[in-house]
PDB file of C-alpha atoms in Angstrom:
ATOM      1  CA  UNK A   1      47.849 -41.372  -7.017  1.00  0.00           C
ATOM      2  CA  UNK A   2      51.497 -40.656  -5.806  1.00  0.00           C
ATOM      3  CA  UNK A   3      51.831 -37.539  -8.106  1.00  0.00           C
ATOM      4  CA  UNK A   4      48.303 -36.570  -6.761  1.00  0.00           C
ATOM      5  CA  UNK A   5      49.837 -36.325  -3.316  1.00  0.00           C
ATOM      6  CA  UNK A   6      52.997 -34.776  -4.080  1.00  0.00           C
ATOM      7  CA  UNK A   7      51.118 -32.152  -6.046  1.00  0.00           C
ATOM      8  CA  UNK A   8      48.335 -31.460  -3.139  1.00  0.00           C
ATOM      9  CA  UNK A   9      51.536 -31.160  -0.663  1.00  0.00           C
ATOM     10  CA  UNK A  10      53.852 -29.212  -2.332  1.00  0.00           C
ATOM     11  CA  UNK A  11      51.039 -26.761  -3.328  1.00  0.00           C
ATOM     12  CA  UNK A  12      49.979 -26.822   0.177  1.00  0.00           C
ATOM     13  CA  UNK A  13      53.556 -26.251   1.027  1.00  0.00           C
ATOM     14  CA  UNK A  14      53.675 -23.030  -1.414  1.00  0.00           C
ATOM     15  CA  UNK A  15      51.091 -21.427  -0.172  1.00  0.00           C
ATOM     16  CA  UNK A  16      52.385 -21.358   3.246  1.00  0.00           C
ATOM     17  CA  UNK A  17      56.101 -20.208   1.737  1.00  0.00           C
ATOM     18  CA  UNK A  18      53.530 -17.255  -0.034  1.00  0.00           C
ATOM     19  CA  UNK A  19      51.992 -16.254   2.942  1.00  0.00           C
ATOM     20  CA  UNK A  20      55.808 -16.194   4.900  1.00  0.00           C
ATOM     21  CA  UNK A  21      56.682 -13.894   1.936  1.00  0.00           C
ATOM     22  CA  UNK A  22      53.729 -11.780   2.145  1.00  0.00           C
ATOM     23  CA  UNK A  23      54.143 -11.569   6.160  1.00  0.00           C
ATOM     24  CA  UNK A  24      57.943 -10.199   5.150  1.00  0.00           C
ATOM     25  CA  UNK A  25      56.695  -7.373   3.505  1.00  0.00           C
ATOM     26  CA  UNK A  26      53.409  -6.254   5.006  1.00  0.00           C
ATOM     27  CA  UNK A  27      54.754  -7.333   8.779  1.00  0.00           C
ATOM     28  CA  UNK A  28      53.889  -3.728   9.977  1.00  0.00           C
ATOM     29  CA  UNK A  29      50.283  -3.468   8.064  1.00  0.00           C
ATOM     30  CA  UNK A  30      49.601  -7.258   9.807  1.00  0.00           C
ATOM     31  CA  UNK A  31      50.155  -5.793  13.077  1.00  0.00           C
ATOM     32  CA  UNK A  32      47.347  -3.284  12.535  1.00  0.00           C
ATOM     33  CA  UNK A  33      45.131  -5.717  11.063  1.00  0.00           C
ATOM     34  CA  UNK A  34      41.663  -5.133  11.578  1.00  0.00           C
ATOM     35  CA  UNK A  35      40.041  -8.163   9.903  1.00  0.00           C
ATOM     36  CA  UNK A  36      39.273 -11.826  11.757  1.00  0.00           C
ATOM     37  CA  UNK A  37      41.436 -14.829  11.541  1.00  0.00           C
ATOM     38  CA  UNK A  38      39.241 -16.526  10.290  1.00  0.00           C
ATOM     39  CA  UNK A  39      38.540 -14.202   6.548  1.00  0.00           C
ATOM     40  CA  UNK A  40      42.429 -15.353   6.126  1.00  0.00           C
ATOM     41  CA  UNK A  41      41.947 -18.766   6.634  1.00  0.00           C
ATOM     42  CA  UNK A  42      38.972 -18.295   3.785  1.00  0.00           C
ATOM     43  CA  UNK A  43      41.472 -16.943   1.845  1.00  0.00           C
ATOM     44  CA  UNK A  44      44.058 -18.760   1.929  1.00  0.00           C
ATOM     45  CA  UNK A  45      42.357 -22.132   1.833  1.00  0.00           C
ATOM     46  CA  UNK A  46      39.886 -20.469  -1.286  1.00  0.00           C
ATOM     47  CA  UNK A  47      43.524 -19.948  -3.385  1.00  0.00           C
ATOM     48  CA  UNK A  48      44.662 -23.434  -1.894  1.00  0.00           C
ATOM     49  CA  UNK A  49      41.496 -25.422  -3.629  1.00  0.00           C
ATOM     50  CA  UNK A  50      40.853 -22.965  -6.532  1.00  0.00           C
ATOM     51  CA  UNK A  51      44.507 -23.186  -7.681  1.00  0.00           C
ATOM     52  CA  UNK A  52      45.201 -26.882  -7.126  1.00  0.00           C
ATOM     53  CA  UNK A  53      41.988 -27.762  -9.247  1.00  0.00           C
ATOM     54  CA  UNK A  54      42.909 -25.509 -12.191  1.00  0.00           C
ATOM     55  CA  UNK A  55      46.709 -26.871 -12.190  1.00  0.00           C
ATOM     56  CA  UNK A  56      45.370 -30.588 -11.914  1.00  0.00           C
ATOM     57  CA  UNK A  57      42.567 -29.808 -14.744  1.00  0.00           C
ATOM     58  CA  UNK A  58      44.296 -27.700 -17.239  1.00  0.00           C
ATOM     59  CA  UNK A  59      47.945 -27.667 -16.784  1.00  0.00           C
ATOM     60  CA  UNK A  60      48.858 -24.619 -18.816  1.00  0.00           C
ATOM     61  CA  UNK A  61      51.071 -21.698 -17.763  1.00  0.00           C
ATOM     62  CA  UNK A  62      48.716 -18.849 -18.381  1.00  0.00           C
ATOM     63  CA  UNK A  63      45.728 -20.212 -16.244  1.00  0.00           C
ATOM     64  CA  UNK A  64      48.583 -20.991 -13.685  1.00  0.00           C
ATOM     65  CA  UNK A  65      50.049 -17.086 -14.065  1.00  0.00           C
ATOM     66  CA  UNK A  66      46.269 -16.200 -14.001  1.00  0.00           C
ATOM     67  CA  UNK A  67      45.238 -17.944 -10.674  1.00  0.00           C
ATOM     68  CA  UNK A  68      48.322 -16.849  -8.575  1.00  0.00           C
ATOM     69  CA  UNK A  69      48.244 -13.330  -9.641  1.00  0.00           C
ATOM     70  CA  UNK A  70      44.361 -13.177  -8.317  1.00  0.00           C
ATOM     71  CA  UNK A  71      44.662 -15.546  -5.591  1.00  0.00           C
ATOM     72  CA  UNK A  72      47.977 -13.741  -3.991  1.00  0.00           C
ATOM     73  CA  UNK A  73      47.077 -10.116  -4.702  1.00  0.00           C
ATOM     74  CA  UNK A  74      43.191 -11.182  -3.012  1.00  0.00           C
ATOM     75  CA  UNK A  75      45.326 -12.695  -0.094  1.00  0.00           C
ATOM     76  CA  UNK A  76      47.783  -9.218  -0.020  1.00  0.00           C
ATOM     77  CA  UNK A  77      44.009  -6.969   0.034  1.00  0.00           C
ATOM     78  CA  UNK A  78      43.551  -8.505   3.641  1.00  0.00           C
ATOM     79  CA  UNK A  79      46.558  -7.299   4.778  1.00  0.00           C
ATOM     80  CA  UNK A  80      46.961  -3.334   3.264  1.00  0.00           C
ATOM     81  CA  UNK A  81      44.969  -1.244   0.966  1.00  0.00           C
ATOM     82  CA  UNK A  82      47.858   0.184  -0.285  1.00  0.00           C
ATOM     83  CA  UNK A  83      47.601  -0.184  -4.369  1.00  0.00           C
ATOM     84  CA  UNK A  84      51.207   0.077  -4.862  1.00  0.00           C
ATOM     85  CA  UNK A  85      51.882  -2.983  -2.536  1.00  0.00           C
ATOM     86  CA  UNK A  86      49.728  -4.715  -3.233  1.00  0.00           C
ATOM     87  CA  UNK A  87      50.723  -4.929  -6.873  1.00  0.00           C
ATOM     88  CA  UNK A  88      54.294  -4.950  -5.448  1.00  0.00           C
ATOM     89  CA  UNK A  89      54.168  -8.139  -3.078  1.00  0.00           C
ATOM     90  CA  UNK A  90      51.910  -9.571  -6.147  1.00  0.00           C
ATOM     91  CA  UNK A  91      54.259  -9.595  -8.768  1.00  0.00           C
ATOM     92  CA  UNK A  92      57.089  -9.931  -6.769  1.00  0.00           C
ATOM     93  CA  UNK A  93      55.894 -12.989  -5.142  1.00  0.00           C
ATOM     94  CA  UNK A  94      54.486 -14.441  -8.833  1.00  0.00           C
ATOM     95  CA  UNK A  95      57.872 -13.619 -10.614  1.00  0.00           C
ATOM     96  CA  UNK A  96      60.127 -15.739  -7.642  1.00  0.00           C
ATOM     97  CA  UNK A  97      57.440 -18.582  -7.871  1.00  0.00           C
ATOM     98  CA  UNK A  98      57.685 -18.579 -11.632  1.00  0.00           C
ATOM     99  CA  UNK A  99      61.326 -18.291 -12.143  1.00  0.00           C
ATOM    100  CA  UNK A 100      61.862 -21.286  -9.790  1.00  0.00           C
ATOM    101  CA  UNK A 101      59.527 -23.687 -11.916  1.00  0.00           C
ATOM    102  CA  UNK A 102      61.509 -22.754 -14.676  1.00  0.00           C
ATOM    103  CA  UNK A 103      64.425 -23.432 -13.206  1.00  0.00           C
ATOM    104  CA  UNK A 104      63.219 -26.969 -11.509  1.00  0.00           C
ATOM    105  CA  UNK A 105      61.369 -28.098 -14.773  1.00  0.00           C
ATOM    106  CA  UNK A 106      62.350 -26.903 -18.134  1.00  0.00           C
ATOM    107  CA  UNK A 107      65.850 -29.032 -17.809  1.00  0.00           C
ATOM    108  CA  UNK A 108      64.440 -32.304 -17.109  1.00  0.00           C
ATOM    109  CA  UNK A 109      61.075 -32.569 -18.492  1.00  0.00           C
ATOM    110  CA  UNK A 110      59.977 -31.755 -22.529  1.00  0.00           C
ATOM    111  CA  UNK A 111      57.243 -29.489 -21.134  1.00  0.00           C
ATOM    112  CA  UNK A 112      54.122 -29.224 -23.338  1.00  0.00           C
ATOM    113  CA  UNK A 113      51.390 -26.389 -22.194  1.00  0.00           C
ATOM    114  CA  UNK A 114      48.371 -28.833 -21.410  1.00  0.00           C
ATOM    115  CA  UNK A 115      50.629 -31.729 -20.675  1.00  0.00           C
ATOM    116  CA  UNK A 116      51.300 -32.960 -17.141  1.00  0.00           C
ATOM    117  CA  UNK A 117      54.316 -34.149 -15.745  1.00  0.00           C
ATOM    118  CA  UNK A 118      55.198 -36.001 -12.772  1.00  0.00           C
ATOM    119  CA  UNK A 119      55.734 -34.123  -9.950  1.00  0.00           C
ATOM    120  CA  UNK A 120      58.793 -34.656  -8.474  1.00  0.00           C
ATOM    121  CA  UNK A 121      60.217 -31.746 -10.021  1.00  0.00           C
ATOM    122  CA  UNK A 122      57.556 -29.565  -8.324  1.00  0.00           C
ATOM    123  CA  UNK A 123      59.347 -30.463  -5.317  1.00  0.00           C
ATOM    124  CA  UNK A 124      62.215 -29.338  -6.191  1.00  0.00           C
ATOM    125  CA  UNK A 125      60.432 -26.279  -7.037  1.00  0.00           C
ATOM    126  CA  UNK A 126      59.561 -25.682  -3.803  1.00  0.00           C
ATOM    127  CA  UNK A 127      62.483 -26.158  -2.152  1.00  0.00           C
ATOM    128  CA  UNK A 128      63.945 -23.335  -4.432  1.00  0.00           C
ATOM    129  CA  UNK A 129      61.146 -21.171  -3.878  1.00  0.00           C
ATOM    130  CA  UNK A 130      62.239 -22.049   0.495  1.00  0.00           C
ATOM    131  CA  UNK A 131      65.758 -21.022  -0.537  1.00  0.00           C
ATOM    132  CA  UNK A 132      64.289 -17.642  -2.589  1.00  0.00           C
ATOM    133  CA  UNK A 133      61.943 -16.863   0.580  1.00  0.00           C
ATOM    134  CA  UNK A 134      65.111 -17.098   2.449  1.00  0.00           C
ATOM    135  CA  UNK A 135      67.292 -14.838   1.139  1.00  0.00           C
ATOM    136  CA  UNK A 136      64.326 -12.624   0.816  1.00  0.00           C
ATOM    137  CA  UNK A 137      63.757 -12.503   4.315  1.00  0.00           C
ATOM    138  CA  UNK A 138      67.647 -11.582   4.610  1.00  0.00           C
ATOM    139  CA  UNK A 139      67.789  -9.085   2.092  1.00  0.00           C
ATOM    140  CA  UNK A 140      64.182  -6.626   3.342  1.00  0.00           C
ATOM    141  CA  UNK A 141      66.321  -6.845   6.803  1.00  0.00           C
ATOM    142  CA  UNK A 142      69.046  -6.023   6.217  1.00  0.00           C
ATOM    143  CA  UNK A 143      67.431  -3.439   4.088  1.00  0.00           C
ATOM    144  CA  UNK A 144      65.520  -2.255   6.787  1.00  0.00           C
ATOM    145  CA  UNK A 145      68.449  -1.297   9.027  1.00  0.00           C
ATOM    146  CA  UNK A 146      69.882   1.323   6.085  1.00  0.00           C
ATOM    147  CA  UNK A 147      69.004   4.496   4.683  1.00  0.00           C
ATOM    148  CA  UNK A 148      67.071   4.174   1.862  1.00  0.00           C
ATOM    149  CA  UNK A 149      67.209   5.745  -1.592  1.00  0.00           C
ATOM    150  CA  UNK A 150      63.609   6.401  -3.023  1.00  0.00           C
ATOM    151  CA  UNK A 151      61.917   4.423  -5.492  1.00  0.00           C
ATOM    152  CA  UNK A 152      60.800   5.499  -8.654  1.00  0.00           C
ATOM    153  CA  UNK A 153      57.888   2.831  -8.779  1.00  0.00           C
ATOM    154  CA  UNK A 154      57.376  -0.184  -6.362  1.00  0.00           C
ATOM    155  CA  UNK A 155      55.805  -3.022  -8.700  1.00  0.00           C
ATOM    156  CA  UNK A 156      57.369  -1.649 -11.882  1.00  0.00           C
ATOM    157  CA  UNK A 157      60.599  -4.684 -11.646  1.00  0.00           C
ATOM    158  CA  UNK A 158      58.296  -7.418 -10.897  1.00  0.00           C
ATOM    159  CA  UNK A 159      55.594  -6.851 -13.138  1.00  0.00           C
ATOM    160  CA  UNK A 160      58.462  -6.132 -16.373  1.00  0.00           C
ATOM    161  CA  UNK A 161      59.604  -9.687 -15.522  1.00  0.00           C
ATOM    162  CA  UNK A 162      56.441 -11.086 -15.841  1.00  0.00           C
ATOM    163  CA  UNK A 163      55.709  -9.431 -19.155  1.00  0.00           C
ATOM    164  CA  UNK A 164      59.275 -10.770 -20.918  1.00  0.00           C
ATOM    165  CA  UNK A 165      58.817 -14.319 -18.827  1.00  0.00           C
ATOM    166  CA  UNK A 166      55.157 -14.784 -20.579  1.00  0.00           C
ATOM    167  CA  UNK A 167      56.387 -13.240 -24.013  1.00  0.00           C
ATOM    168  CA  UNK A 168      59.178 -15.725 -23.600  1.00  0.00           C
ATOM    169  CA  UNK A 169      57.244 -18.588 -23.200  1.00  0.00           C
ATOM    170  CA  UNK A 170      54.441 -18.085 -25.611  1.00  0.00           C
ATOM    171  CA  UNK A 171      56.638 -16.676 -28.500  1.00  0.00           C
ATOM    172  CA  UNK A 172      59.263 -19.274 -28.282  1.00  0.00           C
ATOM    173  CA  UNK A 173      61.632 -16.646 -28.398  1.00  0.00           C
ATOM    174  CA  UNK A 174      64.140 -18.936 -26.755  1.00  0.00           C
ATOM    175  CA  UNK A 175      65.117 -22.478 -25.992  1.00  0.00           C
ATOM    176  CA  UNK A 176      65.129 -24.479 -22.488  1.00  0.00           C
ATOM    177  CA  UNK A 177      68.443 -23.624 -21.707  1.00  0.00           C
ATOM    178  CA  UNK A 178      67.999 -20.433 -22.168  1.00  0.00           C
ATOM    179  CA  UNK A 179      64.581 -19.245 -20.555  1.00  0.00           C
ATOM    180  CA  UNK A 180      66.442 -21.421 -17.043  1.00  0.00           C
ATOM    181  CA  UNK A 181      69.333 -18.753 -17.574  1.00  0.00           C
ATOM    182  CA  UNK A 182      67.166 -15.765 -18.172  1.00  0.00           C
ATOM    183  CA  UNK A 183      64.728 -16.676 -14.735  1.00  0.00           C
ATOM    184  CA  UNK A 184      67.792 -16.983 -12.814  1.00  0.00           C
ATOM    185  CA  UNK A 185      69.037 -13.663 -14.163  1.00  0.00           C
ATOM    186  CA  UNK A 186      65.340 -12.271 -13.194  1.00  0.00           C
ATOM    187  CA  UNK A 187      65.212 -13.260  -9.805  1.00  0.00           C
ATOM    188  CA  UNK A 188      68.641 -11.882  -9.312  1.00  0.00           C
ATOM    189  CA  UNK A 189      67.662  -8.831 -10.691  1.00  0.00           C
ATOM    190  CA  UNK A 190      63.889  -8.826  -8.436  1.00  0.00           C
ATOM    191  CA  UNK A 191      66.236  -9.573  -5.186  1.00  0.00           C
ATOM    192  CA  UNK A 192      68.613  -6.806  -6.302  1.00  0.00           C
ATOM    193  CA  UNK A 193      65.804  -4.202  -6.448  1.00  0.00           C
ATOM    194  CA  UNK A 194      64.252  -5.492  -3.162  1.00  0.00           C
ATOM    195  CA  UNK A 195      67.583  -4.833  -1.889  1.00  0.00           C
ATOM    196  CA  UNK A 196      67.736  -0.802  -3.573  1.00  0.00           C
ATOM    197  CA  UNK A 197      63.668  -0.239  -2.783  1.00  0.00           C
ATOM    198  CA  UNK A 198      62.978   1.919  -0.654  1.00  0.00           C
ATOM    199  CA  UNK A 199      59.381   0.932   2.168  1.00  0.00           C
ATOM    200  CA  UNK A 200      57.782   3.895   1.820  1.00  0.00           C
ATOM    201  CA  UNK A 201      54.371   2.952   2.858  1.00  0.00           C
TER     202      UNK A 201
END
């Protein structure tokens, strides 16, 4: 019952840490908004139920990958219609969350695809996914102040680093230790190109 609660909270607590990431980005397409309060609310509470139930049911990485790449890209279509932000502040947003389960997990549990574990360690995930969000919001500031350089494609980073963290995973190309150090290097190397990117919108 405990690790029910903890899971329901700190997925609860996610999605609001997604939608402060997705405001970061698309804070000039919200302003011109021409949907209802209330189709967001839909939304976000939709990805809320639909992606608690598959963790708590199946507790396997792809379905996990699968739900928060359609659940946050449906949640980034109410805000722009842009294609290459929306696969942008998809990916981008997917890749941060993923790296910091790694990170929180792989060390401390013996993680089996299908197995549960207790869920302690997913709040620890989402107090690095806070700390990401953070320096996010820090870094598209500051970013926002300079002249840019232009961008040879917006979602082309992110989505990479989803391709080698899945290949990683499921091909067991590497061990515990190793995947952690290779999702820290990949959010490093996301916030670096957040940093370089240029908002052409």
């Amino acid at each position: 019952m405990t690790d029910l609660i903890i899971c329901v909270t700190t997925n609860l607590f996610r999605i609001y840490l997604i939608s402060r990431f997705i405001h970061i980005f698309l804070e000039d397409e919200e302003k011109e908004i021409c949907g209802s309060r209330l189709r967001h609310m839909l939304v976000y509470g939709g990805f809320f139920i639909v992606n608690t139930v598959a963790y708590l049911i199946f507790h396997t990485v792809w379905v996990n990958i699968a739900c928060n790449l359609m659940g946050i890209g449906l949640i980034v279509l109410t805000y722009t219609r842009s294609i290459k932000m929306i696969l942008f502040v998809t990916c981008s947003v997917c890749m941060i969350n993923m790296g910091c389960s790694t990170i929180s997990i792989l060390p401390f549990v013996n993680y089996k695809d299908g197995v549960g574990f207790n869920q302690i360690y997913e709040v620890i995930d989402v107090f690095l996914v806070l700390v990401c969000e953070l320096i996010t919001e820090k870094i598209v500031d500051a970013r926002r102040k300079m002249q840019g350089v232009r961008n040879i494609s917006l979602g082309l980073v992110p989505l990479c680093s989803i391709g080698m963290f899945c290949m990683m995973i499921y091909t067991k190309s590497g061990t515990e230790t190793g995947l952690v150090i290779i999702s820290v290097g990949l959010i490093i190397v996301n916030f670096f190109y957040l940093f370089f990117v240029q908002y052409t919108f």
